[in-house]
mmCIF file of C-alpha atoms in Angstrom:
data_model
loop_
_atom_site.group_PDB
_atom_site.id
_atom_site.type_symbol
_atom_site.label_atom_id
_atom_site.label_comp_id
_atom_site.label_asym_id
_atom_site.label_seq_id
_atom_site.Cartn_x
_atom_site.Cartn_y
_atom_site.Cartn_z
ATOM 1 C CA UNK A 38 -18.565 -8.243 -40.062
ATOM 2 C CA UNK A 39 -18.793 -4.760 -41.741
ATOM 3 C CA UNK A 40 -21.989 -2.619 -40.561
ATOM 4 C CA UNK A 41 -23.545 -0.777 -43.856
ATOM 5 C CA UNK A 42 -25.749 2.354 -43.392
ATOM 6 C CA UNK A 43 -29.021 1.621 -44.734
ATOM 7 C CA UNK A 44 -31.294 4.474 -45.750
ATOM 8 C CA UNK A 45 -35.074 3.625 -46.282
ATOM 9 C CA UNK A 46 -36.989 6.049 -49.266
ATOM 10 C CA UNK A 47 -38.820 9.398 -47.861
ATOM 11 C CA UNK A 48 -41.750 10.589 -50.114
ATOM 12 C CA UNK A 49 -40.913 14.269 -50.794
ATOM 13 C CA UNK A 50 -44.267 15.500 -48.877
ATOM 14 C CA UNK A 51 -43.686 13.436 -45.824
ATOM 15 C CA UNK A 52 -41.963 14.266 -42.417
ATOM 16 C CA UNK A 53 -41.050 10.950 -41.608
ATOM 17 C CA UNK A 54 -41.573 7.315 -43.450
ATOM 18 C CA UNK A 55 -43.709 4.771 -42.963
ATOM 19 C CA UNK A 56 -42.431 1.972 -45.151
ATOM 20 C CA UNK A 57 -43.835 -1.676 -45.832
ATOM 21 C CA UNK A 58 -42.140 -4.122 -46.604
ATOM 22 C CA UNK A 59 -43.499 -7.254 -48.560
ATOM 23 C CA UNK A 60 -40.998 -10.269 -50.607
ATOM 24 C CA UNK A 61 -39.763 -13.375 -50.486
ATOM 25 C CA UNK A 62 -37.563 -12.565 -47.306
ATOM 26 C CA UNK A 63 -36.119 -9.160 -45.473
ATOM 27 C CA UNK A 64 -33.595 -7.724 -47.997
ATOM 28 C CA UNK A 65 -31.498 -5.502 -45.931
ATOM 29 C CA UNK A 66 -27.969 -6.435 -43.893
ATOM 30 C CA UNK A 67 -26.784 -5.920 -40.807
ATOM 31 C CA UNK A 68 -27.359 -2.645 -40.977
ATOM 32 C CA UNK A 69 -27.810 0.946 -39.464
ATOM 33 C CA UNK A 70 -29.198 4.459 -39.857
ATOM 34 C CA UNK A 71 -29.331 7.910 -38.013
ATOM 35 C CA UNK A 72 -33.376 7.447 -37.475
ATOM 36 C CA UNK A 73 -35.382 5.947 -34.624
ATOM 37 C CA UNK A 74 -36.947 3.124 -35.739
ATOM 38 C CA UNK A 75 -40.207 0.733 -35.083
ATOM 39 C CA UNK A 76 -40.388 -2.486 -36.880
ATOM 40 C CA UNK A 77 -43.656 -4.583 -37.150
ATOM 41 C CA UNK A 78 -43.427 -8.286 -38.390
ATOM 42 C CA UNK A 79 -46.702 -8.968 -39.952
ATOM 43 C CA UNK A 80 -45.688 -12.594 -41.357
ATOM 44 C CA UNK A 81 -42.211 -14.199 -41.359
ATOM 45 C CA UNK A 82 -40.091 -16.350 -38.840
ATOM 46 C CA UNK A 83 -36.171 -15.837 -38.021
ATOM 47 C CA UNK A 84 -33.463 -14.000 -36.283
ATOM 48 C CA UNK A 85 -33.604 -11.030 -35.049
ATOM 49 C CA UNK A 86 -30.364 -9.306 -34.253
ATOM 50 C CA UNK A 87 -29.912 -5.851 -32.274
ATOM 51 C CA UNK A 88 -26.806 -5.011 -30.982
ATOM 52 C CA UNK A 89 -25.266 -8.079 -28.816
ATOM 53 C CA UNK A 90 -28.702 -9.902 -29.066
ATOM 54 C CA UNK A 91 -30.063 -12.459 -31.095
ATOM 55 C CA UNK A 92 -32.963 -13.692 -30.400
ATOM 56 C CA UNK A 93 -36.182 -14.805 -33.022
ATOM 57 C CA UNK A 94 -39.002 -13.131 -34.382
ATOM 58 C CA UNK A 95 -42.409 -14.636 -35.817
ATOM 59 C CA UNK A 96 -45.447 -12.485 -36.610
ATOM 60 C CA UNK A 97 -46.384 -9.561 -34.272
ATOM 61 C CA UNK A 98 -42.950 -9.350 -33.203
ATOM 62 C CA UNK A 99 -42.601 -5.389 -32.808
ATOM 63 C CA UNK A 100 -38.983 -3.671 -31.735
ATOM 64 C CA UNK A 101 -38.359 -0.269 -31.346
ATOM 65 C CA UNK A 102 -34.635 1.302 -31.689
ATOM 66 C CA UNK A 103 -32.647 4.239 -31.394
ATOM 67 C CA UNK A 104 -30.375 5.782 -33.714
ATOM 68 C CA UNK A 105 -26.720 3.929 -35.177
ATOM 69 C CA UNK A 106 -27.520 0.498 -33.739
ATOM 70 C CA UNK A 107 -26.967 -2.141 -35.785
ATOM 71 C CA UNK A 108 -29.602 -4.784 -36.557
ATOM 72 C CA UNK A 109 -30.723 -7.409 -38.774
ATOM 73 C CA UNK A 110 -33.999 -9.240 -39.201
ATOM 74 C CA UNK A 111 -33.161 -12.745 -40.803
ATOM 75 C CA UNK A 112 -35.839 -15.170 -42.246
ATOM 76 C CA UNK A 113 -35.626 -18.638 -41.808
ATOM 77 C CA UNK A 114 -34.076 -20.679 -44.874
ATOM 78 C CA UNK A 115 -37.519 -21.801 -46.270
ATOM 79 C CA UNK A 116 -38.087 -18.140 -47.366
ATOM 80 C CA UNK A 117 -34.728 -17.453 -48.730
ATOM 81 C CA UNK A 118 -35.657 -21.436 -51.040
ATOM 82 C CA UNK A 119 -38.865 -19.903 -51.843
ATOM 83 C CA UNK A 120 -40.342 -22.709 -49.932
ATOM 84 C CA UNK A 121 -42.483 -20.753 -47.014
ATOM 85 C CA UNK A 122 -45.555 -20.640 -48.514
ATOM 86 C CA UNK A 123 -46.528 -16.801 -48.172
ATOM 87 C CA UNK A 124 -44.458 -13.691 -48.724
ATOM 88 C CA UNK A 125 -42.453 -12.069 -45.391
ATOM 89 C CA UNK A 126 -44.167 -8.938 -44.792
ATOM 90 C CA UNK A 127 -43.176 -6.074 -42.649
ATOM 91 C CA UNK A 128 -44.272 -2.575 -41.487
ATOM 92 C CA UNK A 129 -41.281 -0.069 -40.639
ATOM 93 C CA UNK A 130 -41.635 3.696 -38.858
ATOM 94 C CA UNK A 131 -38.693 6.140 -39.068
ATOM 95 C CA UNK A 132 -38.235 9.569 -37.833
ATOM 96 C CA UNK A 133 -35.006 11.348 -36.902
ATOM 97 C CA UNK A 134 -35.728 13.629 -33.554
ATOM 98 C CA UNK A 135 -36.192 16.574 -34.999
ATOM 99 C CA UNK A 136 -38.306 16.068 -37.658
ATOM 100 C CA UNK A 137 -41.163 18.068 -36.272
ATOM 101 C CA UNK A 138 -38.339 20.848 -35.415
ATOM 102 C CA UNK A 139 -36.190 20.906 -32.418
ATOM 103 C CA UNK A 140 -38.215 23.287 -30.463
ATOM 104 C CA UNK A 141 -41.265 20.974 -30.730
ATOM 105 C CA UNK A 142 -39.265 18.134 -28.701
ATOM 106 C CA UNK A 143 -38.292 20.518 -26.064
ATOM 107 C CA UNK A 144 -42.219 21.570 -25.228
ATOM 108 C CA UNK A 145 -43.096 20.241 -21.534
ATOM 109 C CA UNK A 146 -45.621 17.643 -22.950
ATOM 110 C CA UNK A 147 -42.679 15.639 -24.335
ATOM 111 C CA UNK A 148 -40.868 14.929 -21.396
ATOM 112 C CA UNK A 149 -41.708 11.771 -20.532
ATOM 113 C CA UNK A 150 -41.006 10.720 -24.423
ATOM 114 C CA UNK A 151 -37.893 11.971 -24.262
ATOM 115 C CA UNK A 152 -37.067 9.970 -21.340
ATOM 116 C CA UNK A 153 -37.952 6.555 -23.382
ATOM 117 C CA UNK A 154 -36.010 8.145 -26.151
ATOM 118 C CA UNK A 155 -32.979 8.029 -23.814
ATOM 119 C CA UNK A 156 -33.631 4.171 -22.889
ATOM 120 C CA UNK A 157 -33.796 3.369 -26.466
ATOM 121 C CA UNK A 158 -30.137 3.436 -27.368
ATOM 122 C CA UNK A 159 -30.097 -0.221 -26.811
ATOM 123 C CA UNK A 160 -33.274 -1.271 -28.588
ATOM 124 C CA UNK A 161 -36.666 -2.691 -27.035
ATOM 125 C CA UNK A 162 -38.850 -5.515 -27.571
ATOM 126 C CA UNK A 163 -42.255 -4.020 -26.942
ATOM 127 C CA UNK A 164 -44.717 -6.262 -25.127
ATOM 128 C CA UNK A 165 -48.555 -6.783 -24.258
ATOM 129 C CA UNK A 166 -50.980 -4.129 -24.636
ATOM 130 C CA UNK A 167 -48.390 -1.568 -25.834
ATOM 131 C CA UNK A 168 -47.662 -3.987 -28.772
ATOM 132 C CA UNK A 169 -51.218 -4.534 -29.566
ATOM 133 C CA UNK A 170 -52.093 -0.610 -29.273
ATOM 134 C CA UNK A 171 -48.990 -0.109 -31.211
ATOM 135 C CA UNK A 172 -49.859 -2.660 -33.981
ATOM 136 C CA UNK A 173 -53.338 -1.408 -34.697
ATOM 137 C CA UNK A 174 -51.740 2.161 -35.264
ATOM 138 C CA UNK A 175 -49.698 1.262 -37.922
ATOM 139 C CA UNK A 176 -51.156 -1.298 -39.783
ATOM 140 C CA UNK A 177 -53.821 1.768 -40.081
ATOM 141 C CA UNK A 178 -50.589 4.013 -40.530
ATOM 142 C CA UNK A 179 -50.121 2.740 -43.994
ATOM 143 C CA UNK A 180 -53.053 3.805 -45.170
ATOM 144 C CA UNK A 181 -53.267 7.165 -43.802
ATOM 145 C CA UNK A 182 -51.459 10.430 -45.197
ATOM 146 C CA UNK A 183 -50.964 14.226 -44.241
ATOM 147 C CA UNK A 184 -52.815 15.114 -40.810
ATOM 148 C CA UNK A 185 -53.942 11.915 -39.846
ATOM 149 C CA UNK A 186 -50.820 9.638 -40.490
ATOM 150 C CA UNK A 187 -48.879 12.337 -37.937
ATOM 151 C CA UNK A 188 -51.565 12.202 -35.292
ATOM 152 C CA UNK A 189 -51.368 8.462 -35.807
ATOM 153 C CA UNK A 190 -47.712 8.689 -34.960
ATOM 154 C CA UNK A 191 -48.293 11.090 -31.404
ATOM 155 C CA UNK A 192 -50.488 8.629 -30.441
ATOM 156 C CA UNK A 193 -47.851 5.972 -30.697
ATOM 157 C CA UNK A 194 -45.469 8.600 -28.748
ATOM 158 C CA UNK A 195 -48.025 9.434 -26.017
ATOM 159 C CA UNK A 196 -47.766 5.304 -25.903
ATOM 160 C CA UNK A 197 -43.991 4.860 -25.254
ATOM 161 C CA UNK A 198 -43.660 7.254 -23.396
ATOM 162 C CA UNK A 199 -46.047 5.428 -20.119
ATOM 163 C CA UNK A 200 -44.966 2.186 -21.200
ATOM 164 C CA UNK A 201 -43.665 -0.293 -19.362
ATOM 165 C CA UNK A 202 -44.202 -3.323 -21.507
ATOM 166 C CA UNK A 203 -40.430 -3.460 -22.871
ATOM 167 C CA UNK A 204 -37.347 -5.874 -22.372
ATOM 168 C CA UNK A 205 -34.351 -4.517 -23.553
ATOM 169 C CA UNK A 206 -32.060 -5.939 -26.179
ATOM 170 C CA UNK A 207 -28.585 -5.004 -26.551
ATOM 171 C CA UNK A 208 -26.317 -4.991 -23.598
ATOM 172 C CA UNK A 209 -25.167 -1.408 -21.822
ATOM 173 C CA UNK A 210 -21.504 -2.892 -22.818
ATOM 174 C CA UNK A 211 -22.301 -3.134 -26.762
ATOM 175 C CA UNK A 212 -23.723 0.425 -26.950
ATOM 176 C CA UNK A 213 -21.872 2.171 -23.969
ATOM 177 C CA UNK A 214 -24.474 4.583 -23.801
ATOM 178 C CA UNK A 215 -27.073 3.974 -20.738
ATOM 179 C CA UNK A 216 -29.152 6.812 -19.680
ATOM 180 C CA UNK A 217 -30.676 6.253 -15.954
ATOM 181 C CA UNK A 218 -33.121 8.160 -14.782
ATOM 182 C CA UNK A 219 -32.631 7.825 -11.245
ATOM 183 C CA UNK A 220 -29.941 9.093 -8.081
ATOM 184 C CA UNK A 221 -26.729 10.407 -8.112
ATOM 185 C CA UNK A 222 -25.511 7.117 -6.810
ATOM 186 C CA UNK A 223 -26.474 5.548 -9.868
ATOM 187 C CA UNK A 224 -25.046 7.568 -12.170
ATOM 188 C CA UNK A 225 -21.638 7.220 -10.254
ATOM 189 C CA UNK A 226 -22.225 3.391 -10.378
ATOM 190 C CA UNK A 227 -22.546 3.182 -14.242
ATOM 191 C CA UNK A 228 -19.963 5.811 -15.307
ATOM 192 C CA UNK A 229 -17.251 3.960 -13.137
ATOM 193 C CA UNK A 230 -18.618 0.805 -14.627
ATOM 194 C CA UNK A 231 -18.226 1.964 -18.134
ATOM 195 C CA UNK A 232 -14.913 3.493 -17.776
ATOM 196 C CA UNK A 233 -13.359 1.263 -15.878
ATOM 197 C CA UNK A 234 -14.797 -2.670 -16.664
ATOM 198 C CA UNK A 235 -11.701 -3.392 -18.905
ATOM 199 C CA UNK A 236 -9.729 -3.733 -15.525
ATOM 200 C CA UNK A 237 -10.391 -5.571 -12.476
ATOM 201 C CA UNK A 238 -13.396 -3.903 -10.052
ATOM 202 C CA UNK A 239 -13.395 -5.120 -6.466
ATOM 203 C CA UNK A 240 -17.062 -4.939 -4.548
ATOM 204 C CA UNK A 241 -15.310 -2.814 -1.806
ATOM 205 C CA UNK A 242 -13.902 -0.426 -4.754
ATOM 206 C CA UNK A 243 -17.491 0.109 -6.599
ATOM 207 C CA UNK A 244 -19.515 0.173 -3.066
ATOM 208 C CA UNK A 245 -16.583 3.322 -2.195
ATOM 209 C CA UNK A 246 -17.408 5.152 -5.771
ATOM 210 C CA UNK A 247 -21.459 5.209 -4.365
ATOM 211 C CA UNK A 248 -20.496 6.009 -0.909
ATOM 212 C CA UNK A 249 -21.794 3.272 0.682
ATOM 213 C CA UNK A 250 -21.316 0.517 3.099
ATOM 214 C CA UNK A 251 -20.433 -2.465 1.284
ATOM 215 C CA UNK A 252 -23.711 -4.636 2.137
ATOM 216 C CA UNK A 253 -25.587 -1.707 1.391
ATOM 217 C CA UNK A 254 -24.418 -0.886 -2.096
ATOM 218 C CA UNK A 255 -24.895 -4.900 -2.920
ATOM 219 C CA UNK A 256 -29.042 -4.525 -1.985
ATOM 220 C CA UNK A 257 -29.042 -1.370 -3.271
ATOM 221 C CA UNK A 258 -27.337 -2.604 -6.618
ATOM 222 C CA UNK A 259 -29.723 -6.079 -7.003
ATOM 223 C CA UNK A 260 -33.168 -3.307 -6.313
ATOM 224 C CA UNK A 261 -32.086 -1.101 -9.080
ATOM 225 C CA UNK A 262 -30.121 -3.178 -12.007
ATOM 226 C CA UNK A 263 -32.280 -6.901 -10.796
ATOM 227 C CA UNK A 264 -29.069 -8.847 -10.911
ATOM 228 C CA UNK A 265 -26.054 -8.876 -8.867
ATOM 229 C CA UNK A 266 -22.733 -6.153 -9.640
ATOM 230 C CA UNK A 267 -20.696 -9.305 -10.722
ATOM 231 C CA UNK A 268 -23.673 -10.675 -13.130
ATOM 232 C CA UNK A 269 -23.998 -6.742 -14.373
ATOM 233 C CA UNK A 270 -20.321 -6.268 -14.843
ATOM 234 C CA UNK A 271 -20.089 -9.939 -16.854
ATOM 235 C CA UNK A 272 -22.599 -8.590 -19.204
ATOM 236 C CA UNK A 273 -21.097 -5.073 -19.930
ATOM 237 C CA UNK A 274 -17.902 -7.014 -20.182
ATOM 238 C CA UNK A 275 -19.553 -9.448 -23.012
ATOM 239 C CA UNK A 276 -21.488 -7.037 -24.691
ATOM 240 C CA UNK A 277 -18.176 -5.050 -25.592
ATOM 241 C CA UNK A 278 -16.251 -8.000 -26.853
ATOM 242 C CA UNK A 279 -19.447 -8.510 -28.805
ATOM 243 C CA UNK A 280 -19.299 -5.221 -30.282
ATOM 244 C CA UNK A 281 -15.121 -6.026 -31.051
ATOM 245 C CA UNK A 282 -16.155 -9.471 -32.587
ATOM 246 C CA UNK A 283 -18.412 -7.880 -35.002
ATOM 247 C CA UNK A 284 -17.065 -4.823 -35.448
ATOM 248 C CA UNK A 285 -13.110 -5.471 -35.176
ATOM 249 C CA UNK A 286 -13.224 -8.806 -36.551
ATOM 250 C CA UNK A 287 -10.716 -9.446 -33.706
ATOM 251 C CA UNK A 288 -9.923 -13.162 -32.631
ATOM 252 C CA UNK A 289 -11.707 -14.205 -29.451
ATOM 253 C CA UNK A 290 -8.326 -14.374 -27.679
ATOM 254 C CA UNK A 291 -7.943 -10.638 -28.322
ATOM 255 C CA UNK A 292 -11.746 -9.688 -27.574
ATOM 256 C CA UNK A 293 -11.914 -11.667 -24.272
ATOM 257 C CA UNK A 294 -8.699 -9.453 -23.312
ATOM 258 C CA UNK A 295 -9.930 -5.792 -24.259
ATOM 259 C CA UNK A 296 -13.067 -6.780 -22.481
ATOM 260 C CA UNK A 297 -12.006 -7.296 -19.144
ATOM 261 C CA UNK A 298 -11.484 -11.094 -18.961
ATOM 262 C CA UNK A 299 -7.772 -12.110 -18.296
ATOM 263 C CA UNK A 300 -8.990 -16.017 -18.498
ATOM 264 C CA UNK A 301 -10.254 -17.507 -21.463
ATOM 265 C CA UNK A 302 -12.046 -20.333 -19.646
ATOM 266 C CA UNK A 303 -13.742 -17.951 -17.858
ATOM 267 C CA UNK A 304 -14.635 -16.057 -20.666
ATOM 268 C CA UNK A 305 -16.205 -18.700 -22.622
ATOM 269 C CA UNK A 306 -18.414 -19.852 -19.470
ATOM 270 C CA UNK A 307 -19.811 -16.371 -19.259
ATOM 271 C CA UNK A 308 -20.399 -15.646 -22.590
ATOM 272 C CA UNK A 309 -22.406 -19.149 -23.036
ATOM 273 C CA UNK A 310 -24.171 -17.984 -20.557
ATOM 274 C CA UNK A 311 -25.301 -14.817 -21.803
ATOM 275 C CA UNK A 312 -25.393 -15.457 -25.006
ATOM 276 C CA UNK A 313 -27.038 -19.023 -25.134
ATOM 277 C CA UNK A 314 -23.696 -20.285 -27.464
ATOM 278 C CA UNK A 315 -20.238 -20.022 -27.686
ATOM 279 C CA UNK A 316 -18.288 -16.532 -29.034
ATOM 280 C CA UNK A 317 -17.597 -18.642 -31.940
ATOM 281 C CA UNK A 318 -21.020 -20.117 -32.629
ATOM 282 C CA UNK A 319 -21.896 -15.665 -32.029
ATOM 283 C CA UNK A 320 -19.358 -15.014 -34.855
ATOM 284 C CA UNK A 321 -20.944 -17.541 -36.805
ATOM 285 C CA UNK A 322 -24.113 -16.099 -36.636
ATOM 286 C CA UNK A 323 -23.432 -12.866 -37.423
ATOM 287 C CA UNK A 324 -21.261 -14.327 -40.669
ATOM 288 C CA UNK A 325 -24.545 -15.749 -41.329
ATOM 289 C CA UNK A 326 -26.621 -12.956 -41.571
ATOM 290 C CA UNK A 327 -24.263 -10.546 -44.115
#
């Protein structure tokens, strides 16, 4: 399925857009763009697809994404047949990094935004008081300008960045791209992973790249990642054949073999249960959504 780059309307006098978005249904494709992006639902029920992950959206649903990941919001059919009752409606925030000037991002008191900046590669589902916070600012947002619309948006920064209401949404295998703040080991652990999960990865060959003992590295791995290394290398190894599915158009065959799987079988039964359906039901899906 071919990506598109997607690029929303900046007013002239404005450093970054605040966009809303009101029809029958959500216009735009699977798509991308070289700006951050937040995405309110106000009204509307349907798919929601970031990266490797589907999952649905109704109102209040608020995501937050980084840069070149592709994504879709997709109504359900009674919008696209006119049949819903009430118009989807949707608030959208976009701002490229620099758009306050580079040396502004690299003042002390941006840290810790930076940080969730790094995590968003992937995209977020934000979650509890953050969303709610976060959802009063810009439904206020669209009726601010100048001065009090950018303040608006610092506030929302000094938010993210001491949030931990989030669940991430694509897998580390779609985007390739996980930043960790944490140890040495860890970045060891996850740059072997990524270069390496296309071939086979013993437990004694992943617990020697950290320098540890081999029970060790196994507790130490289920603290830090919450799963076990074989249920963290199974999803790396699925997110990148979802990335060649959608990207490559390859035949599932071909994907399960540049992703590490060398039995088909096997590959189905993880990816089900990932995913929630079958690599063909995924391709389906995405079809769906052009």
């Amino acid at each position: 399925m071919k990506t598109v780059e997607v690029r929303l309307p900046q007013e002239y006098d404005k450093s970054f857009i605040v966009f809303q978005e009101i029809g029958q249904f959500f216009p735009c494709p699977w798509h991308y763009h070289p700006e951050y992006e937040l995405v309110l639902v106000l009204k509307s029920t349907g798919r929601r697809m970031v990266g490797d992950h589907i999952g649905y959206f109704d109102a209040g649903d608020l995501v937050f994404m980084g840069p070149s990941l592709p994504h879709v919001w997709v109504n359900d059919p009674e919008f696209f047949k006119g049949e819903a009752g009430y118009q989807a409606n949707a608030i959208v925030v976009q701002f490229v990094d620099n758009f306050l000037g580079k040396p502004f991002m690299e003042i002390p008191e941006m840290d810790a935004f930076r940080s969730f900046l790094k995590r968003s590669s992937r995209g977020m589902e934000l979650t509890g008081t953050t969303r709610t916070r976060i959802t009063n600012l810009m439904k206020r947002m669209i009726l601010m300008s100048g001065l009090q619309r950018l303040s608006a948006l610092l506030e929302i920064f000094d938010i993210l960045a001491h949030t931990t209401e989030y669940e991430m949404l694509a897998s580390p295998g779609y985007v390739q791209n996980v930043h960790l703040k944490s140890s040495d080991h860890l970045r060891k652990i996850n740059q072997y992973i990524m270069q390496n999960f296309q071939e086979e990865i013993s437990l004694p060959e992943i617990a020697s790249v950290a320098n540890m003992a081999l029970t060790t590295f196994c507790c130490f791995f289920k603290e830090h990642y919450r799963v076990s290394f074989v249920e963290y290398l199974n999803t790396v190894r699925i997110g990148h054949a979802c990335k060649l599915i959608s990207e490559k158009e390859l035949n599932i065959v071909e994907a399960a073999a540049e992703s590490g799987f060398n039995n088909l079988a096997n590959f189905n039964r993880q990816f089900k249960k990932i995913k929630n359906m079958t690599p063909s039901e995924y391709r389906r899906t995405l079809n769906a959504a052009v």
